[in-house]
């Protein structure tokens, strides 16, 4: 059944207000004494703080509760705590955590807390140096159920609780990555988030995403807040603690994305050592015959656990359930950090090496040809001599220093080198209703070198009843690419009965490895978040001065395109908290965006288009009931339209694409031992102002009207330690051509799995088993560039994780 999204933002705005008002009324009814101001007694939060030194435990509590806590170094010197686990209000949490320490937390008039000797404890002289927990720099704690976090990184605004965020966000935890047995960052997002779909198939050598109907490539994913530092092909999730998704345009918050995506942005956060020592080894298997192992080691050192070390290493290899394909993947990462009273430092080194034989690619469909039925996803058109090899090395450092309890400095710098060498068929064109296709064959070798950095200052001041959170930030990303290519003759094949070639034949075209592009993106941003009545109302005003300097080069080394443009773009956002459980928001973002990038299968894949301004409007509501949370967002994004001509394969801009839609998401514990993670996205993506009005009002390419993801977990009462999981993923029909003559049918995929936690020989052991595409559904996915990809085959995933 086709989806029927609202036909305008006015109706959607009314619906949002009604939802927020209803939720506020329900919350008021549940708490008869509540008023429109923030209650004096703060809401409960869930804690899981291990036993150990008192100082880091206090920092963790303050970060989770989102409050300011002041204490002296001498107060906590040598003191320990038994830890804290469960849901508590701040006062209760402090009482439990400080039991037996001779200390108490006293609430101040500004809602912050200060540590003092307990009433019955002896008073001693204290050193004047203080330590203040600052949640803007600390990783937000996991929400109830552990699948998502309470908030995420919002660029220049820092880490922010989702209830105080005027945008649609999600932050998936390391627990979710482990439980899904994910092989890449894309696996987690496409499985968990209804706004995200795969833009490239699972059997390919690389990943790409579609968010809110727009493509987002891997090199547009940030690492600890900086772009340009991750592998361009596939991102291994082993060193990752969080996967944070900002749905919608994020250029004001993060600076410009390398290739100009506006549908959303992703930030991955690397692992840090916890206070509790960790040594975990995981043995893995995936059908047909892929094996692997992953070591995760974490330690903290120092009298207050101020020094941290986190090491991850993994290797996987074998044959997946795709004909003729084999893979090998190795990765290693080192994460170091220092947590001082005022200074925080971190450093990361991440290496990844990927090799694949017979990478499965997608298709285009020739004009006048109907989209044929999806083949068995195990069928692979790639030749056995097609191979891909890629290596990525990244280094990143970050520093934060508190000049006082109101002012802090921050800065980061990173560099990445990515090398690749691949022979493949970039994509076949289906030329007949019977599945006949014409495929190309190329060999490409090249590299990308990138440096990325940011620097800024953050402060807090009060002007009467108004609190100002001020930030000034600047960032810069420079990326250079080199590539050489050899092309071979096209050959005929069939998507149901692929042709097998002994060798690629003689080359018909060749270009040496030369520089192909230079891109420098830099900007300066300023923002002020004004809050009154203890955060009941928060207004963020800001602007970013952006500069885009891009060049592309011919194989002879001549500059073929060059753009150097600047613009100042504003942003405004409002958050209103009627109660602790309800948040209403509205936001507007305008940004200068790097010119559109043609997809890899386009004849002009290396062309650089002129920068353009994008605009996004969004309103929404969020709920927080302690154990279960939900969010509703209504949005509109406008960008220049782009399409690959199915005959010439040339990518060009044509008119405007307007995507507007509604997102509804839920997460947390529905009941004790029952968890839900999922959502629904209704999308109305239309073409406007096309040449001659030919396609005005038609659906945008590769943008389904309805996407839904639902994962349910149940901790079985009849077998303690056993958790069962069921998942459904649905995507409605989409269109592959701008004139909407080629339709891709709707599809639904089901996954099923479970995990069992036990102890063996005194060690914690977790066994996991998952079957993806349980019914072995054959289906197509369409992406926004007119590319058709085959769904994943049914696959069994097994793992055994042991903690020593």
Coordinates of N, CA and C in Angstrom, one line a residue, residues 303-463:
X303 N 46.5 7.4 40.0 CA 45.8 7.3 41.3 C 44.3 7.6 41.2
X304 N 43.9 8.3 40.1 CA 42.5 8.6 39.9 C 42.0 8.1 38.6
X305 N 42.7 7.1 38.1 CA 42.3 6.5 36.8 C 42.4 7.6 35.6
X306 N 43.3 8.5 35.7 CA 43.3 9.6 34.8 C 43.9 9.3 33.4
X307 N 44.6 8.2 33.3 CA 45.2 7.7 32.0 C 44.5 6.5 31.5
X308 N 44.1 6.5 30.2 CA 43.4 5.4 29.6 C 44.1 4.9 28.4
X309 N 43.9 3.6 28.2 CA 44.4 2.9 27.0 C 43.3 1.9 26.5
X310 N 43.0 2.0 25.2 CA 42.0 1.1 24.6 C 42.6 0.6 23.3
X311 N 42.7 -0.7 23.1 CA 43.3 -1.4 22.0 C 42.2 -2.3 21.3
X312 N 42.1 -2.2 20.0 CA 41.2 -3.1 19.3 C 41.9 -3.7 18.1
X313 N 41.8 -5.0 17.9 CA 42.4 -5.6 16.7 C 41.5 -6.7 16.2
X314 N 41.4 -6.9 14.9 CA 40.5 -7.9 14.4 C 41.0 -8.3 13.0
X315 N 40.6 -9.6 12.7 CA 40.8 -10.1 11.3 C 39.6 -11.0 11.0
X316 N 39.2 -10.9 9.7 CA 38.1 -11.7 9.2 C 38.4 -12.1 7.8
X317 N 37.9 -13.3 7.4 CA 38.2 -13.7 6.0 C 37.4 -14.9 5.7
X318 N 37.1 -15.1 4.4 CA 36.4 -16.3 3.9 C 35.5 -16.0 2.8
X319 N 34.5 -16.8 2.6 CA 33.5 -16.7 1.5 C 32.1 -16.4 2.0
X320 N 31.6 -15.3 1.7 CA 30.2 -15.0 2.0 C 29.2 -15.7 1.1
X321 N 27.9 -15.5 1.2 CA 26.9 -16.2 0.5 C 26.6 -15.5 -0.9
X322 N 27.7 -15.1 -1.5 CA 27.6 -14.5 -2.9 C 28.5 -15.2 -3.8
X323 N 28.1 -15.6 -4.9 CA 28.8 -16.5 -5.8 C 30.2 -15.9 -6.2
X324 N 31.2 -16.7 -6.0 CA 32.6 -16.4 -6.4 C 33.3 -15.3 -5.5
X325 N 32.6 -14.9 -4.5 CA 33.2 -13.8 -3.7 C 34.0 -14.3 -2.5
X326 N 35.1 -13.6 -2.2 CA 35.9 -13.9 -1.0 C 36.4 -12.6 -0.5
X327 N 36.6 -12.5 0.9 CA 37.0 -11.3 1.5 C 38.1 -11.5 2.6
X328 N 38.9 -10.5 2.8 CA 39.8 -10.5 3.9 C 39.8 -9.1 4.5
X329 N 39.7 -9.0 5.8 CA 39.7 -7.7 6.4 C 40.5 -7.7 7.7
X330 N 41.4 -6.8 7.8 CA 42.2 -6.6 9.1 C 42.2 -5.2 9.6
X331 N 42.1 -5.0 10.9 CA 42.0 -3.7 11.4 C 42.7 -3.6 12.8
X332 N 43.2 -2.5 13.1 CA 43.8 -2.2 14.4 C 43.6 -0.8 14.8
X333 N 43.4 -0.6 16.1 CA 43.3 0.8 16.6 C 43.8 0.9 18.0
X334 N 44.4 2.1 18.3 CA 44.9 2.5 19.6 C 44.3 3.8 20.0
X335 N 43.6 3.8 21.2 CA 43.0 5.0 21.7 C 43.6 5.3 23.1
X336 N 44.2 6.5 23.2 CA 44.8 7.0 24.5 C 44.0 8.2 25.0
X337 N 43.9 8.4 26.3 CA 43.3 9.6 26.8 C 43.8 9.9 28.2
X338 N 43.6 11.2 28.5 CA 44.0 11.7 29.8 C 42.8 12.6 30.4
X339 N 42.4 12.3 31.6 CA 41.3 13.1 32.2 C 41.9 13.8 33.5
X340 N 42.2 15.1 33.3 CA 42.7 15.8 34.4 C 41.6 16.7 35.0
X341 N 42.0 17.5 36.0 CA 41.0 18.4 36.6 C 40.5 19.4 35.6
X342 N 41.4 20.0 34.8 CA 41.0 21.0 33.9 C 41.3 20.6 32.4
X343 N 42.3 19.7 32.3 CA 42.8 19.3 30.9 C 42.3 17.9 30.6
X344 N 41.8 17.8 29.3 CA 41.4 16.5 28.8 C 42.1 16.3 27.4
X345 N 42.8 15.2 27.3 CA 43.5 14.9 26.0 C 43.1 13.6 25.5
X346 N 43.1 13.4 24.2 CA 42.9 12.1 23.6 C 43.7 12.0 22.3
X347 N 44.0 10.7 21.9 CA 44.7 10.5 20.7 C 44.3 9.1 20.1
X348 N 44.1 9.0 18.8 CA 43.7 7.8 18.2 C 44.6 7.5 16.9
X349 N 44.9 6.2 16.8 CA 45.5 5.7 15.5 C 44.6 4.6 15.1
X350 N 44.1 4.6 13.8 CA 43.2 3.6 13.3 C 43.7 3.2 11.9
X351 N 43.9 1.9 11.8 CA 44.4 1.3 10.5 C 43.4 0.2 10.1
X352 N 43.1 0.2 8.7 CA 42.2 -0.8 8.2 C 42.7 -1.2 6.8
X353 N 42.7 -2.6 6.6 CA 43.1 -3.1 5.3 C 42.0 -4.1 4.8
X354 N 41.5 -3.8 3.6 CA 40.4 -4.6 3.1 C 40.8 -5.1 1.7
X355 N 40.4 -6.4 1.5 CA 40.6 -7.1 0.2 C 39.4 -7.8 -0.2
X356 N 39.0 -7.8 -1.4 CA 37.7 -8.5 -1.9 C 37.9 -9.0 -3.3
X357 N 37.5 -10.2 -3.5 CA 37.4 -10.7 -4.9 C 35.9 -10.8 -5.3
X358 N 35.7 -10.3 -6.6 CA 34.4 -10.4 -7.2 C 33.4 -9.6 -6.4
X359 N 33.7 -8.3 -6.1 CA 32.7 -7.4 -5.4 C 31.5 -7.2 -6.3
X360 N 30.3 -7.4 -5.7 CA 29.0 -7.3 -6.4 C 28.7 -5.8 -6.6
X361 N 28.3 -5.4 -7.8 CA 28.0 -4.0 -8.1 C 26.5 -4.0 -8.4
X362 N 26.0 -2.8 -8.7 CA 24.6 -2.5 -9.0 C 24.4 -2.4 -10.5
X363 N 23.2 -1.8 -10.8 CA 22.8 -1.7 -12.2 C 22.1 -0.4 -12.4
X364 N 22.1 0.0 -13.7 CA 21.2 1.0 -14.2 C 20.2 0.3 -15.2
X365 N 19.1 0.9 -15.5 CA 18.2 0.3 -16.4 C 18.0 1.2 -17.6
X366 N 18.2 0.7 -18.8 CA 18.1 1.5 -20.0 C 16.7 2.1 -20.2
X367 N 16.5 3.2 -20.9 CA 15.2 3.8 -21.1 C 14.3 2.9 -21.8
X368 N 13.0 2.8 -21.5 CA 12.1 2.0 -22.1 C 12.0 0.5 -21.6
X369 N 13.0 0.2 -20.8 CA 13.0 -1.2 -20.2 C 12.4 -1.2 -18.8
X370 N 11.5 -2.1 -18.6 CA 11.0 -2.2 -17.2 C 12.0 -2.8 -16.3
X371 N 11.8 -2.5 -15.0 CA 12.7 -3.0 -14.0 C 12.3 -4.5 -13.9
X372 N 13.3 -5.4 -14.2 CA 12.9 -6.9 -14.1 C 12.8 -7.3 -12.6
X373 N 12.3 -8.5 -12.5 CA 12.2 -9.1 -11.1 C 13.6 -9.3 -10.5
X374 N 13.7 -9.1 -9.2 CA 15.0 -9.2 -8.6 C 15.5 -10.6 -8.6
X375 N 16.8 -10.8 -9.0 CA 17.4 -12.1 -9.0 C 17.7 -12.6 -7.6
X376 N 18.1 -13.9 -7.5 CA 18.6 -14.4 -6.3 C 19.8 -13.6 -5.9
X377 N 19.8 -13.0 -4.6 CA 20.9 -12.2 -4.3 C 22.3 -12.8 -4.2
X378 N 22.3 -14.2 -4.3 CA 23.6 -14.8 -4.3 C 24.2 -14.7 -5.7
X379 N 23.4 -14.5 -6.7 CA 24.0 -14.4 -8.1 C 24.9 -13.1 -8.2
X380 N 26.0 -13.3 -8.8 CA 27.0 -12.2 -8.9 C 27.5 -12.1 -10.3
X381 N 27.4 -10.9 -10.8 CA 27.8 -10.6 -12.2 C 29.3 -10.4 -12.3
X382 N 30.0 -10.1 -11.1 CA 31.4 -9.8 -11.1 C 32.2 -11.0 -11.6
X383 N 33.4 -10.7 -12.2 CA 34.2 -11.7 -12.7 C 35.2 -12.2 -11.7
X384 N 35.7 -13.4 -11.8 CA 36.7 -13.9 -10.8 C 38.0 -13.1 -10.8
X385 N 38.3 -12.4 -11.9 CA 39.6 -11.7 -11.9 C 39.4 -10.3 -11.3
X386 N 38.1 -9.9 -11.0 CA 37.9 -8.6 -10.3 C 38.3 -8.6 -8.9
X387 N 39.2 -7.8 -8.5 CA 39.6 -7.7 -7.1 C 39.7 -6.2 -6.7
X388 N 39.6 -6.0 -5.4 CA 39.7 -4.7 -4.8 C 40.6 -4.8 -3.5
X389 N 41.5 -3.8 -3.4 CA 42.4 -3.7 -2.3 C 42.4 -2.3 -1.8
X390 N 42.3 -2.1 -0.5 CA 42.2 -0.7 0.0 C 42.9 -0.7 1.4
X391 N 43.6 0.4 1.7 CA 44.3 0.6 3.0 C 44.0 2.0 3.5
X392 N 43.7 2.1 4.8 CA 43.4 3.4 5.4 C 44.1 3.6 6.7
X393 N 44.8 4.7 6.8 CA 45.6 5.0 8.1 C 45.2 6.4 8.5
X394 N 44.7 6.5 9.8 CA 44.3 7.7 10.4 C 45.0 8.0 11.7
X395 N 45.3 9.3 11.9 CA 45.8 9.7 13.2 C 45.0 11.0 13.6
X396 N 44.6 11.0 14.9 CA 43.8 12.1 15.4 C 44.1 12.5 16.8
X397 N 44.2 13.7 17.1 CA 44.4 14.2 18.5 C 43.4 15.3 18.8
X398 N 43.0 15.3 20.1 CA 42.0 16.3 20.6 C 42.4 16.8 22.0
X399 N 42.2 18.1 22.2 CA 42.5 18.7 23.6 C 41.4 19.6 24.0
X400 N 41.1 19.6 25.3 CA 40.1 20.5 25.9 C 40.7 21.0 27.2
X401 N 40.6 22.3 27.4 CA 41.2 22.9 28.6 C 40.2 23.9 29.2
X402 N 39.9 23.8 30.5 CA 39.0 24.7 31.2 C 39.9 25.9 31.7
X403 N 39.7 27.1 31.2 CA 40.4 28.2 31.7 C 39.8 28.6 33.1
X404 N 38.5 28.3 33.2 CA 37.8 28.5 34.5 C 36.6 27.6 34.5
X405 N 35.7 27.8 35.5 CA 34.5 27.0 35.5 C 33.5 27.5 34.5
X406 N 33.8 28.6 33.8 CA 32.9 29.2 32.8 C 33.4 29.2 31.4
X407 N 34.7 29.1 31.2 CA 35.4 29.3 29.9 C 36.3 28.1 29.6
X408 N 36.2 27.5 28.4 CA 37.1 26.4 28.0 C 37.5 26.6 26.6
X409 N 38.7 26.0 26.3 CA 39.2 26.0 24.9 C 39.2 24.6 24.4
X410 N 39.0 24.4 23.1 CA 39.0 23.1 22.5 C 39.7 23.1 21.1
X411 N 40.3 22.0 20.8 CA 40.9 21.9 19.4 C 41.2 20.5 19.1
X412 N 41.3 20.2 17.8 CA 41.5 18.8 17.3 C 42.2 18.9 15.9
X413 N 43.0 17.9 15.6 CA 43.6 17.8 14.3 C 43.8 16.4 13.9
X414 N 43.6 16.0 12.7 CA 43.7 14.7 12.2 C 44.1 14.6 10.8
X415 N 44.7 13.5 10.4 CA 45.1 13.2 9.0 C 44.8 11.8 8.6
X416 N 44.5 11.6 7.3 CA 44.2 10.3 6.8 C 44.8 10.1 5.4
X417 N 45.3 8.9 5.2 CA 45.7 8.5 3.8 C 44.9 7.2 3.4
X418 N 44.3 7.3 2.3 CA 43.5 6.1 1.8 C 44.0 5.7 0.4
X419 N 44.5 4.5 0.3 CA 45.0 3.9 -1.0 C 44.1 2.8 -1.5
X420 N 43.9 2.8 -2.8 CA 43.1 1.7 -3.4 C 43.6 1.3 -4.7
X421 N 43.3 0.0 -5.0 CA 43.7 -0.6 -6.3 C 42.7 -1.6 -6.6
X422 N 41.9 -1.4 -7.7 CA 40.7 -2.2 -7.9 C 40.5 -2.4 -9.4
X423 N 40.1 -3.7 -9.7 CA 39.6 -4.0 -11.1 C 38.2 -4.5 -10.9
X424 N 37.2 -3.9 -11.6 CA 35.8 -4.2 -11.4 C 35.0 -3.8 -12.6
X425 N 33.7 -4.3 -12.5 CA 32.7 -3.8 -13.4 C 31.9 -2.7 -12.7
X426 N 32.1 -1.4 -12.9 CA 31.5 -0.4 -12.1 C 30.0 -0.5 -12.0
X427 N 29.3 -1.1 -13.0 CA 27.9 -1.2 -13.0 C 27.4 -1.6 -14.4
X428 N 26.5 -2.6 -14.4 CA 25.9 -3.0 -15.7 C 24.7 -2.3 -16.0
X429 N 24.4 -2.1 -17.3 CA 23.1 -1.5 -17.7 C 22.2 -2.6 -18.2
X430 N 21.0 -2.8 -17.6 CA 20.0 -3.7 -18.0 C 19.3 -3.2 -19.3
X431 N 19.4 -4.0 -20.3 CA 18.9 -3.6 -21.6 C 17.7 -4.4 -22.1
X432 N 17.3 -5.4 -21.4 CA 16.2 -6.2 -21.8 C 15.3 -6.6 -20.6
X433 N 14.0 -6.8 -20.9 CA 13.1 -7.3 -19.8 C 13.5 -8.7 -19.3
X434 N 14.2 -9.4 -20.1 CA 14.6 -10.8 -19.7 C 15.9 -10.8 -18.8
X435 N 16.4 -9.6 -18.5 CA 17.6 -9.5 -17.6 C 18.9 -9.4 -18.4
X436 N 18.9 -9.3 -19.7 CA 20.1 -9.0 -20.5 C 20.7 -7.7 -20.1
X437 N 22.0 -7.7 -20.0 CA 22.7 -6.5 -19.5 C 24.0 -6.3 -20.3
X438 N 24.5 -5.1 -20.3 CA 25.8 -4.7 -20.9 C 26.7 -4.2 -19.8
X439 N 27.8 -4.8 -19.6 CA 28.7 -4.5 -18.4 C 30.0 -3.9 -18.9
X440 N 30.6 -3.0 -18.1 CA 31.9 -2.4 -18.4 C 32.9 -3.1 -17.5
X441 N 34.2 -2.9 -17.8 CA 35.3 -3.4 -17.0 C 36.4 -2.4 -16.9
X442 N 36.8 -2.0 -15.7 CA 37.9 -1.0 -15.5 C 38.8 -1.4 -14.4
X443 N 40.0 -0.8 -14.5 CA 41.0 -1.0 -13.4 C 41.4 0.4 -13.0
X444 N 41.2 0.7 -11.7 CA 41.6 2.0 -11.2 C 42.5 1.9 -10.0
X445 N 43.5 2.8 -9.9 CA 44.4 2.9 -8.8 C 44.6 4.3 -8.4
X446 N 44.5 4.6 -7.1 CA 44.6 6.0 -6.7 C 44.8 6.1 -5.2
X447 N 44.7 7.3 -4.7 CA 44.8 7.6 -3.3 C 44.1 8.9 -3.0
X448 N 43.8 9.1 -1.7 CA 43.3 10.3 -1.1 C 44.1 10.7 0.1
X449 N 44.5 11.9 0.2 CA 45.2 12.4 1.4 C 44.4 13.6 1.9
X450 N 44.1 13.6 3.2 CA 43.2 14.6 3.8 C 43.8 15.0 5.2
X451 N 43.7 16.3 5.5 CA 43.9 16.8 6.8 C 42.7 17.6 7.3
X452 N 42.4 17.5 8.6 CA 41.2 18.1 9.1 C 41.4 18.6 10.5
X453 N 40.9 19.8 10.8 CA 41.1 20.3 12.2 C 40.0 21.3 12.6
X454 N 39.9 21.6 13.9 CA 39.0 22.6 14.4 C 39.6 23.2 15.6
X455 N 39.2 24.4 16.0 CA 39.7 25.1 17.2 C 38.5 26.0 17.6
X456 N 38.4 26.2 18.9 CA 37.3 27.0 19.4 C 37.4 27.4 20.9
X457 N 36.5 28.2 21.3 CA 36.4 28.6 22.7 C 34.9 28.6 23.0
X458 N 34.6 28.1 24.3 CA 33.3 28.0 24.7 C 33.1 28.7 26.1
X459 N 32.1 29.4 26.3 CA 31.9 30.1 27.6 C 30.4 30.2 28.0
X460 N 30.3 30.6 29.3 CA 28.9 30.7 29.9 C 28.9 32.0 30.7
X461 N 27.9 32.8 30.4 CA 27.7 34.0 31.2 C 26.2 34.2 31.5
X462 N 25.9 35.0 32.5 CA 24.5 35.3 32.9 C 24.2 36.8 32.7
X463 N 23.1 37.1 32.1 CA 22.7 38.5 32.0 C 21.3 38.6 32.6

